[in-house]
Short mmCIF file of C-alpha atoms in Angstrom, two decimals:
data_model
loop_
_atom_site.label_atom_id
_atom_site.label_comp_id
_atom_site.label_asym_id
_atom_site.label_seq_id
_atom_site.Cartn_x
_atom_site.Cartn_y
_atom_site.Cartn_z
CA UNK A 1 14.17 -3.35 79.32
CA UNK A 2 16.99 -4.01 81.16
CA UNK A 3 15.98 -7.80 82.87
CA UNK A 4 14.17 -8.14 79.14
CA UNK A 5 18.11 -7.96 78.13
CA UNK A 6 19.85 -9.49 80.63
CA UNK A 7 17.76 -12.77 80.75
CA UNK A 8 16.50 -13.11 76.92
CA UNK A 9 18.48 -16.14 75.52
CA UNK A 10 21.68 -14.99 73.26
CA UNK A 11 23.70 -16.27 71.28
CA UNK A 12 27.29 -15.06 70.77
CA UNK A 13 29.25 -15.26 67.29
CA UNK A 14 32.18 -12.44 67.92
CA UNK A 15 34.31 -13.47 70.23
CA UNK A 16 38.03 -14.00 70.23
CA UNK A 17 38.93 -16.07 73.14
CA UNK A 18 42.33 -14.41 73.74
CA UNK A 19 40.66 -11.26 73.85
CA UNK A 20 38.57 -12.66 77.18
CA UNK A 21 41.47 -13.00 79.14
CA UNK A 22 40.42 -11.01 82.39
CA UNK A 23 43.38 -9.24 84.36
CA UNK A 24 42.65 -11.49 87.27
CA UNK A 25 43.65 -14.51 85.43
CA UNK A 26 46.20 -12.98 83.50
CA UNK A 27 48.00 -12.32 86.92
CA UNK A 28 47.60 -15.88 88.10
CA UNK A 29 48.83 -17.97 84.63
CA UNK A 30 51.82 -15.34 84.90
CA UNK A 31 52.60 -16.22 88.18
CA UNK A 32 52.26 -20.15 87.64
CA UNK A 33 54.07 -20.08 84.23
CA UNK A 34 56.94 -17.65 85.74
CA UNK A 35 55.89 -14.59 83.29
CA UNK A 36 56.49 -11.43 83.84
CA UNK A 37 53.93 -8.18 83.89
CA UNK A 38 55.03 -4.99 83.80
CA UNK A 39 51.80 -3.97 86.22
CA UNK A 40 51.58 -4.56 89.89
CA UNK A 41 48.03 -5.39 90.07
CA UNK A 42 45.27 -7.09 87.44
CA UNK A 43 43.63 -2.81 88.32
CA UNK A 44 46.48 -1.28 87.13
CA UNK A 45 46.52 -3.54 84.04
CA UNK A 46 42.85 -2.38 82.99
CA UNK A 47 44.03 1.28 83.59
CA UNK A 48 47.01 0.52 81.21
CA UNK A 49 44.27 -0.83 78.04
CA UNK A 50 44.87 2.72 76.51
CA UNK A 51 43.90 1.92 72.94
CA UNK A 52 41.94 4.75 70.58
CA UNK A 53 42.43 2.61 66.91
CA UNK A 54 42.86 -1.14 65.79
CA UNK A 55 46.96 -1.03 65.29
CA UNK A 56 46.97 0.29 69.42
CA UNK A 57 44.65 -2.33 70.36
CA UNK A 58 46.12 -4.99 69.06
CA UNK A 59 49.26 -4.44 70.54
CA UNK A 60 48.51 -4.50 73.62
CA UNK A 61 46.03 -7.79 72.73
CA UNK A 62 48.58 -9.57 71.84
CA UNK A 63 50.88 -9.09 74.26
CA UNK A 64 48.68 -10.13 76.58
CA UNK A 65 48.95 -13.97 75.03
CA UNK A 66 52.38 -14.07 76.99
CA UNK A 67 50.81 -15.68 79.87
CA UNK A 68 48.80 -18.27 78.13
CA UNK A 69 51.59 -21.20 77.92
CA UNK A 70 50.16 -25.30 78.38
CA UNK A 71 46.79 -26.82 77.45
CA UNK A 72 45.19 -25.66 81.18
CA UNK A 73 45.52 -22.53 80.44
CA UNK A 74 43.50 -22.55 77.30
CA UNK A 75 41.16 -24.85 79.29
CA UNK A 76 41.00 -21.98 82.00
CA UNK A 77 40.89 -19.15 79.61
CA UNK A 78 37.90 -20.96 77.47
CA UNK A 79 35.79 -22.06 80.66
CA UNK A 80 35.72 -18.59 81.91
CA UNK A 81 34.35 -16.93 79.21
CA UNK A 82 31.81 -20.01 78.49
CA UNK A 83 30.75 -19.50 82.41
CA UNK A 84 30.44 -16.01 82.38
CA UNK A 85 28.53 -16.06 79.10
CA UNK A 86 26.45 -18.85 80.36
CA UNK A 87 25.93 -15.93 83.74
CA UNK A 88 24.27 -14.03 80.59
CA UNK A 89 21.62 -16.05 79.13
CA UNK A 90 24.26 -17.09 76.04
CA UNK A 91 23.00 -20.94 75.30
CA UNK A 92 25.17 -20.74 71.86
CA UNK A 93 29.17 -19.06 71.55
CA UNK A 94 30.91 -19.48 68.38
CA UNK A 95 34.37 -19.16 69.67
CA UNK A 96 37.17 -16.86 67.49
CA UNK A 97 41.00 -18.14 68.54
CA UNK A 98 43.79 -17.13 66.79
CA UNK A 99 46.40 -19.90 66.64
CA UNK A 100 49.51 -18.45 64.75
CA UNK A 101 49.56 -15.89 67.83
CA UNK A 102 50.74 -18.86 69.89
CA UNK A 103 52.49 -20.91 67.63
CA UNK A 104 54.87 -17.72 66.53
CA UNK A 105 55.83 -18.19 70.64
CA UNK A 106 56.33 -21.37 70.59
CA UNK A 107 53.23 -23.14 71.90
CA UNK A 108 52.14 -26.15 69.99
CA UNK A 109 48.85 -26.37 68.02
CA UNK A 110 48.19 -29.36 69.36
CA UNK A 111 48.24 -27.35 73.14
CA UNK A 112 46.03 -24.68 72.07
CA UNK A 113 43.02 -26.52 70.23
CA UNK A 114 43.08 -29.40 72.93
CA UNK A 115 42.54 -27.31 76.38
CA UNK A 116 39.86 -25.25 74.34
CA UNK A 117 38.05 -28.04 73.12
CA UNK A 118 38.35 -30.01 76.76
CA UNK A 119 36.59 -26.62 78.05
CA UNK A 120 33.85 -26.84 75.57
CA UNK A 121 32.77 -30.02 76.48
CA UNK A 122 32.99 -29.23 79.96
CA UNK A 123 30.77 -26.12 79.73
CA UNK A 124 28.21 -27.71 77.46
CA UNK A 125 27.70 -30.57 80.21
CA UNK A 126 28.22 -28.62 83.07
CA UNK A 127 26.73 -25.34 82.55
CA UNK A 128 24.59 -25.90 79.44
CA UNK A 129 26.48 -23.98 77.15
CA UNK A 130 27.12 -25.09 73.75
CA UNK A 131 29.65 -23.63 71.72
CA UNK A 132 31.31 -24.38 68.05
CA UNK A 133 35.05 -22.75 67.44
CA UNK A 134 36.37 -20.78 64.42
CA UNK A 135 40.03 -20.51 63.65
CA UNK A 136 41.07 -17.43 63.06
CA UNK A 137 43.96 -16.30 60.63
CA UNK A 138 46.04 -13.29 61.23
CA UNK A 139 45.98 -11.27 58.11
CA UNK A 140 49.15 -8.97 58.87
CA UNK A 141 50.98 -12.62 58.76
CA UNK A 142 51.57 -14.57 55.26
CA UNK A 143 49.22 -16.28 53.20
CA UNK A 144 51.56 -19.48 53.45
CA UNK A 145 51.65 -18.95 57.21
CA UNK A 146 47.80 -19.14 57.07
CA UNK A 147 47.75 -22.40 54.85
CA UNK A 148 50.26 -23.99 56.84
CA UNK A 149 47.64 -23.72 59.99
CA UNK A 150 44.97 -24.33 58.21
CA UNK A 151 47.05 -27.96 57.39
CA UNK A 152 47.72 -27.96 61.24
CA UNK A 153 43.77 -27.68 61.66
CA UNK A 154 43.16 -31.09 59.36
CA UNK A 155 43.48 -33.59 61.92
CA UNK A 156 41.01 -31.83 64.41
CA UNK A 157 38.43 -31.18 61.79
CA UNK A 158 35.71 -32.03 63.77
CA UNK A 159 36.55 -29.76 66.10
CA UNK A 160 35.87 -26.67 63.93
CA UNK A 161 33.12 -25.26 62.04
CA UNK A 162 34.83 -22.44 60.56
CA UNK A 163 37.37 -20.26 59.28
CA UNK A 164 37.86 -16.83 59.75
CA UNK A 165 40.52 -13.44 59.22
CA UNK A 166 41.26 -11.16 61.61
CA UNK A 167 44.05 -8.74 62.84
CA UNK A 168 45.61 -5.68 60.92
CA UNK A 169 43.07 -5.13 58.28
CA UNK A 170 45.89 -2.26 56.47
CA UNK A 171 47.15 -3.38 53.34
CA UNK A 172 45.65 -7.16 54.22
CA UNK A 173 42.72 -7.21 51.60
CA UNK A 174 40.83 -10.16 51.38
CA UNK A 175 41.75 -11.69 47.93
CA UNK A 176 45.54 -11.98 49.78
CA UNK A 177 44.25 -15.47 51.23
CA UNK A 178 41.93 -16.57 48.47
CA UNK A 179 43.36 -20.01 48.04
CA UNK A 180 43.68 -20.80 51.57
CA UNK A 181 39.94 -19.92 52.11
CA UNK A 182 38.52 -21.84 48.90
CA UNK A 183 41.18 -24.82 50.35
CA UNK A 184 38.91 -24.05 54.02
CA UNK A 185 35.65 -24.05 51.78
CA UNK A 186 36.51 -27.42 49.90
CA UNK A 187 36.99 -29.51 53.36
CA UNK A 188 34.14 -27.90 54.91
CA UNK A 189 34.30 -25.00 56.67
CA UNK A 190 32.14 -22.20 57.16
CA UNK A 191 33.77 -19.18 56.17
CA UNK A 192 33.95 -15.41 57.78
CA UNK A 193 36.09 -12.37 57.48
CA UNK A 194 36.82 -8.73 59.54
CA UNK A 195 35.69 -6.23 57.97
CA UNK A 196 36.40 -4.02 60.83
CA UNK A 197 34.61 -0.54 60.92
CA UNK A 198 36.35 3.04 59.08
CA UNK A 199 39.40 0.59 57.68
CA UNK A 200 41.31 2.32 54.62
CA UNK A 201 39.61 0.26 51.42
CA UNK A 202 36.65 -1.28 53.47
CA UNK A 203 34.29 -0.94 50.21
CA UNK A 204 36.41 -2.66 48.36
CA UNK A 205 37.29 -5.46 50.91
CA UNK A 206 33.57 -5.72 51.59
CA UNK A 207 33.22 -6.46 48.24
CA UNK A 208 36.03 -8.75 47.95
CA UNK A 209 34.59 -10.68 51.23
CA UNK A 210 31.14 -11.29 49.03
CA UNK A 211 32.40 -12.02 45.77
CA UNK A 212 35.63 -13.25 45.78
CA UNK A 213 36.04 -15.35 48.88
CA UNK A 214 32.03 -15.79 48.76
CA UNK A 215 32.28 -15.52 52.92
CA UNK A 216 29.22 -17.53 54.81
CA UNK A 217 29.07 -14.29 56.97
CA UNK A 218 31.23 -10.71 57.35
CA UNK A 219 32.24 -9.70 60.94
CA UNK A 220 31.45 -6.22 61.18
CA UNK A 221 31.00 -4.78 57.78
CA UNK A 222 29.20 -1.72 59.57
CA UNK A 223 30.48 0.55 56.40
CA UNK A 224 28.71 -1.91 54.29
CA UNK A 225 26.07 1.05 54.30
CA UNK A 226 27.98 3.65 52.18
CA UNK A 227 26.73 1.46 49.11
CA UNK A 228 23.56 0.51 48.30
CA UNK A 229 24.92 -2.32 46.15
CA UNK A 230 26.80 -3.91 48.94
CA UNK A 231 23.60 -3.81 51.11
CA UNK A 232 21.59 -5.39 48.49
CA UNK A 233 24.40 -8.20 47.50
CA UNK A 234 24.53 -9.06 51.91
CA UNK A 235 20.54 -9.10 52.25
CA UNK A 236 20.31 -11.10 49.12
CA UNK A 237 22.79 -13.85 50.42
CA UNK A 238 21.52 -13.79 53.59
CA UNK A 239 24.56 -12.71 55.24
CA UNK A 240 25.35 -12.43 58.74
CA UNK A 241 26.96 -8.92 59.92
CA UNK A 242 28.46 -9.45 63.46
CA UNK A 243 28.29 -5.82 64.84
CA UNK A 244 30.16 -4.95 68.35
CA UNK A 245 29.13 -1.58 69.92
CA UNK A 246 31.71 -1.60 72.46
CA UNK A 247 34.50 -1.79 70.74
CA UNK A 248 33.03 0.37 67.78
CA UNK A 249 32.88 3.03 70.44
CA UNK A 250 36.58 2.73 70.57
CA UNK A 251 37.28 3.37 66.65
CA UNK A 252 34.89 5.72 65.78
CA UNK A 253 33.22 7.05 69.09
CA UNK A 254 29.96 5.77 68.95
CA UNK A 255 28.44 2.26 69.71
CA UNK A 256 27.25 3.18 66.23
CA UNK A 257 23.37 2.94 67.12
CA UNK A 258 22.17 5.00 64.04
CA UNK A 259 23.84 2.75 61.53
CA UNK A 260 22.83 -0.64 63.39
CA UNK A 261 18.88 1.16 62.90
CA UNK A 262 19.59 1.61 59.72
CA UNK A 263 20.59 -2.06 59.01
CA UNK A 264 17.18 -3.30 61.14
CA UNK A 265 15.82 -1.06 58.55
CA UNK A 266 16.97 -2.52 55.44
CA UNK A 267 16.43 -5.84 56.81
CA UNK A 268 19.92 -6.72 57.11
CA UNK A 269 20.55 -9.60 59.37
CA UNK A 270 22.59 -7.59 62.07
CA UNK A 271 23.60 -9.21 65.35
CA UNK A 272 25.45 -7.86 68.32
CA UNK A 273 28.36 -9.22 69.85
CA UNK A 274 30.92 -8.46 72.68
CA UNK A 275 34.21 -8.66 70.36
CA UNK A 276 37.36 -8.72 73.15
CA UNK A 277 34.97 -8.45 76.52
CA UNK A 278 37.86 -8.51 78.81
CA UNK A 279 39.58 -5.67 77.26
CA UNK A 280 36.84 -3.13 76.41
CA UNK A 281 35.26 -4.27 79.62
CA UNK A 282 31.48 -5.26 78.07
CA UNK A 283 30.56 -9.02 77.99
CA UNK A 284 27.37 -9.85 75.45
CA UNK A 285 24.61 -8.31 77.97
CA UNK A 286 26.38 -5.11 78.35
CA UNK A 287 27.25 -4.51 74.90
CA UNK A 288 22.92 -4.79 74.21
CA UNK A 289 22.15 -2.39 77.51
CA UNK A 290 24.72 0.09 76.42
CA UNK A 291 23.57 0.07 72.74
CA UNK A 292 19.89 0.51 73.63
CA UNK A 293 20.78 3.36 75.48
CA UNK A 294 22.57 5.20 73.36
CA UNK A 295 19.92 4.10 70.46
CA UNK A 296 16.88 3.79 72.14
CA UNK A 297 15.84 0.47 70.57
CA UNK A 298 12.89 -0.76 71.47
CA UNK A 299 11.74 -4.85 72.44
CA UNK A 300 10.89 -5.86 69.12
CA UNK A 301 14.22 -4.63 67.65
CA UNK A 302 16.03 -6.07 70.68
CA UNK A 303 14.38 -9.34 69.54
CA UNK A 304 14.74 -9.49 66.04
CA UNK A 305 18.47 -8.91 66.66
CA UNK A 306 19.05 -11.69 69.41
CA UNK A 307 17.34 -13.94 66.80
CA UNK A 308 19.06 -13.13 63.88
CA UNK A 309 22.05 -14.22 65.69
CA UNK A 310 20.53 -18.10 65.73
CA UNK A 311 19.64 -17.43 62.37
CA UNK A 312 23.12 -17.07 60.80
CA UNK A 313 24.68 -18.90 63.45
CA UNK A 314 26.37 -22.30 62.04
CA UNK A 315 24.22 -24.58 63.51
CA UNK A 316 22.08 -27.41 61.58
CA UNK A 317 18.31 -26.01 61.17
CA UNK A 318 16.61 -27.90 63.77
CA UNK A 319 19.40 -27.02 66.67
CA UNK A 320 18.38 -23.50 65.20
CA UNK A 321 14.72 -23.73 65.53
CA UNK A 322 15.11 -25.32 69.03
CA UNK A 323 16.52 -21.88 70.00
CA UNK A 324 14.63 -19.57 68.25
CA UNK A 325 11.82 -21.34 69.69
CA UNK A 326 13.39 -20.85 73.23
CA UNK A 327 13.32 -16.79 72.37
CA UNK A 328 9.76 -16.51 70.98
CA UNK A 329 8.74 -18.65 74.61
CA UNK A 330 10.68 -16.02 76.48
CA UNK A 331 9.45 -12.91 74.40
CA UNK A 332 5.92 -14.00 74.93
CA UNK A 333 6.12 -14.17 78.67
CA UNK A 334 7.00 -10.86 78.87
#
């Protein structure tokens, strides 16, 4: 089960970039960029990640962004998660980033979407990686804070291929950026949304996610199952649920392996995802071997996930096929 795992080709669609910033390179853009860390070693770093619920987590997250200063080091930051995914068996990343947590420091749009994108062509020559990238708005910020990026985005259009919300879910329902999404819808963007897992109103913002925004895919949405209507309304659109075990384990003790069988179940289109790898310490392969573990899935199920990912992924249907043909080649060889 485990090489079935670890050599199966993936595809990723949970991933923030910042939150793949290894220690190791944290240390050496800090030292180039003249930044100060309050840890003597990238070890004593991980041993400070001392997070137990989302407001904790993100603290130290996005302090971490300090070091991350001129268009190399977005270059850097995006290569090495591309390479190591690549290490993996990913073929296909769609990439999270979360501009407004650079901009608010000073670094230019312009800086942040550029080194990314360089690193995305790089990897997809180089290492055969292809990748797509989703901005990310920061819901404990403004509504006009998120429209005013999403007018920074225009010009680099065809760069993206979606939108999506993430952050502080507290008080931050989804309806708060309603016209900035429906703006995101009308020039073409795929559209997503955290729904992350035991937040206060999740039923409700699930709900909002579907109807309201009328999101392409929910990230998350694990507490989706505590209504039967909100189960039927995602299998009936088709929509995506990006689940992360890791980090679930964080929130509510448990790579919640019962509820992800009860999605396969339902035939929900559930895929599994590594979230902020560098920080919960679980790229994509780990997140699978740790979940089938705990949940005893078998190779079917292991399958049927992996696939769904290509299936919601936001790629035209014939890139789709392509790779979904690459997994039933690879499943029928072993």
């Amino acid at each position: 089960m485990q090489s079935f795992i670890e050599n199966i080709p993936k595809a990723e669609l949970h991933v923030h970039l910042e939150g793949t910033l290894e220690p190791e390179l944290s240390f050496a853009l800090a030292k180039k960029n003249g930044v100060d860390i309050p840890f003597e070693t990238p070890e004593a770093l991980v041993a400070a990640y001392d997070f137990h619920d989302l407001p904790s987590f993100l603290s130290i997250y996005y302090a971490g962004m300090n070091v991350l200063l001129d268009e190399d080091d977005f270059y850097q930051l995006t290569y090495a998660y591309l390479s190591k995914a690549r290490s993996q068996e990913v073929v296909y990343a769609e990439l999270f980033f979360d501009p407004q947590g650079h901009t608010t420091r000073g670094v230019s749009f312009d800086t942040v979407i550029t080194g990314i994108h360089k690193a995305q062509l790089d990897a997809e020559e180089k290492l055969g990686i292809k990748s797509q990238l989703i901005l990310c708005f920061l819901r404990d910020m403004s509504a006009e804070s998120a429209m005013a990026h999403l007018e920074m985005a225009e010009p680099y259009l065809d760069w993206l291929v979606g939108v999506g919300l993430d952050s502080d879910e507290r008080n931050n329902p989804p309806i708060k950026f309603t016209e900035v999404f429906a703006k995101a819808k009308a020039m073409g963007l795929k559209l997503t949304m955290h729904c992350d897992v035991n937040q206060l109103n999740t039923l409700t913002h699930i709900d909002q996610c579907i109807n309201t925004i009328e999101v392409d895919r929910i990230d998350h949405g694990v507490n989706s199952l505590e209504s039967d209507a909100l189960c039927e309304m995602i299998k009936d659109k088709k929509l995506g649920l990006t689940v992360c075990p890791v980090s679930n384990r964080f929130v509510v003790q448990s790579l919640t392996s019962d509820e992800i069988h009860s999605m396969l179940d339902k035939d929900m289109l559930v895929t599994i995802n590594s979230d902020d790898p560098a920080y919960f310490r679980a790229y994509l392969n780990e997140n699978f071997l740790e979940l089938q573990k705990e949940g005893d899935f078998d190779q079917a199920q292991i399958t049927t996930m992996v696939s769904n990912a290509f299936k919601v992924s936001w790629l035209d249907e014939a890139t789709k096929n392509s790779y979904l043909a690459q997994v039933d080649d690879f499943v029928a060889q072993h």
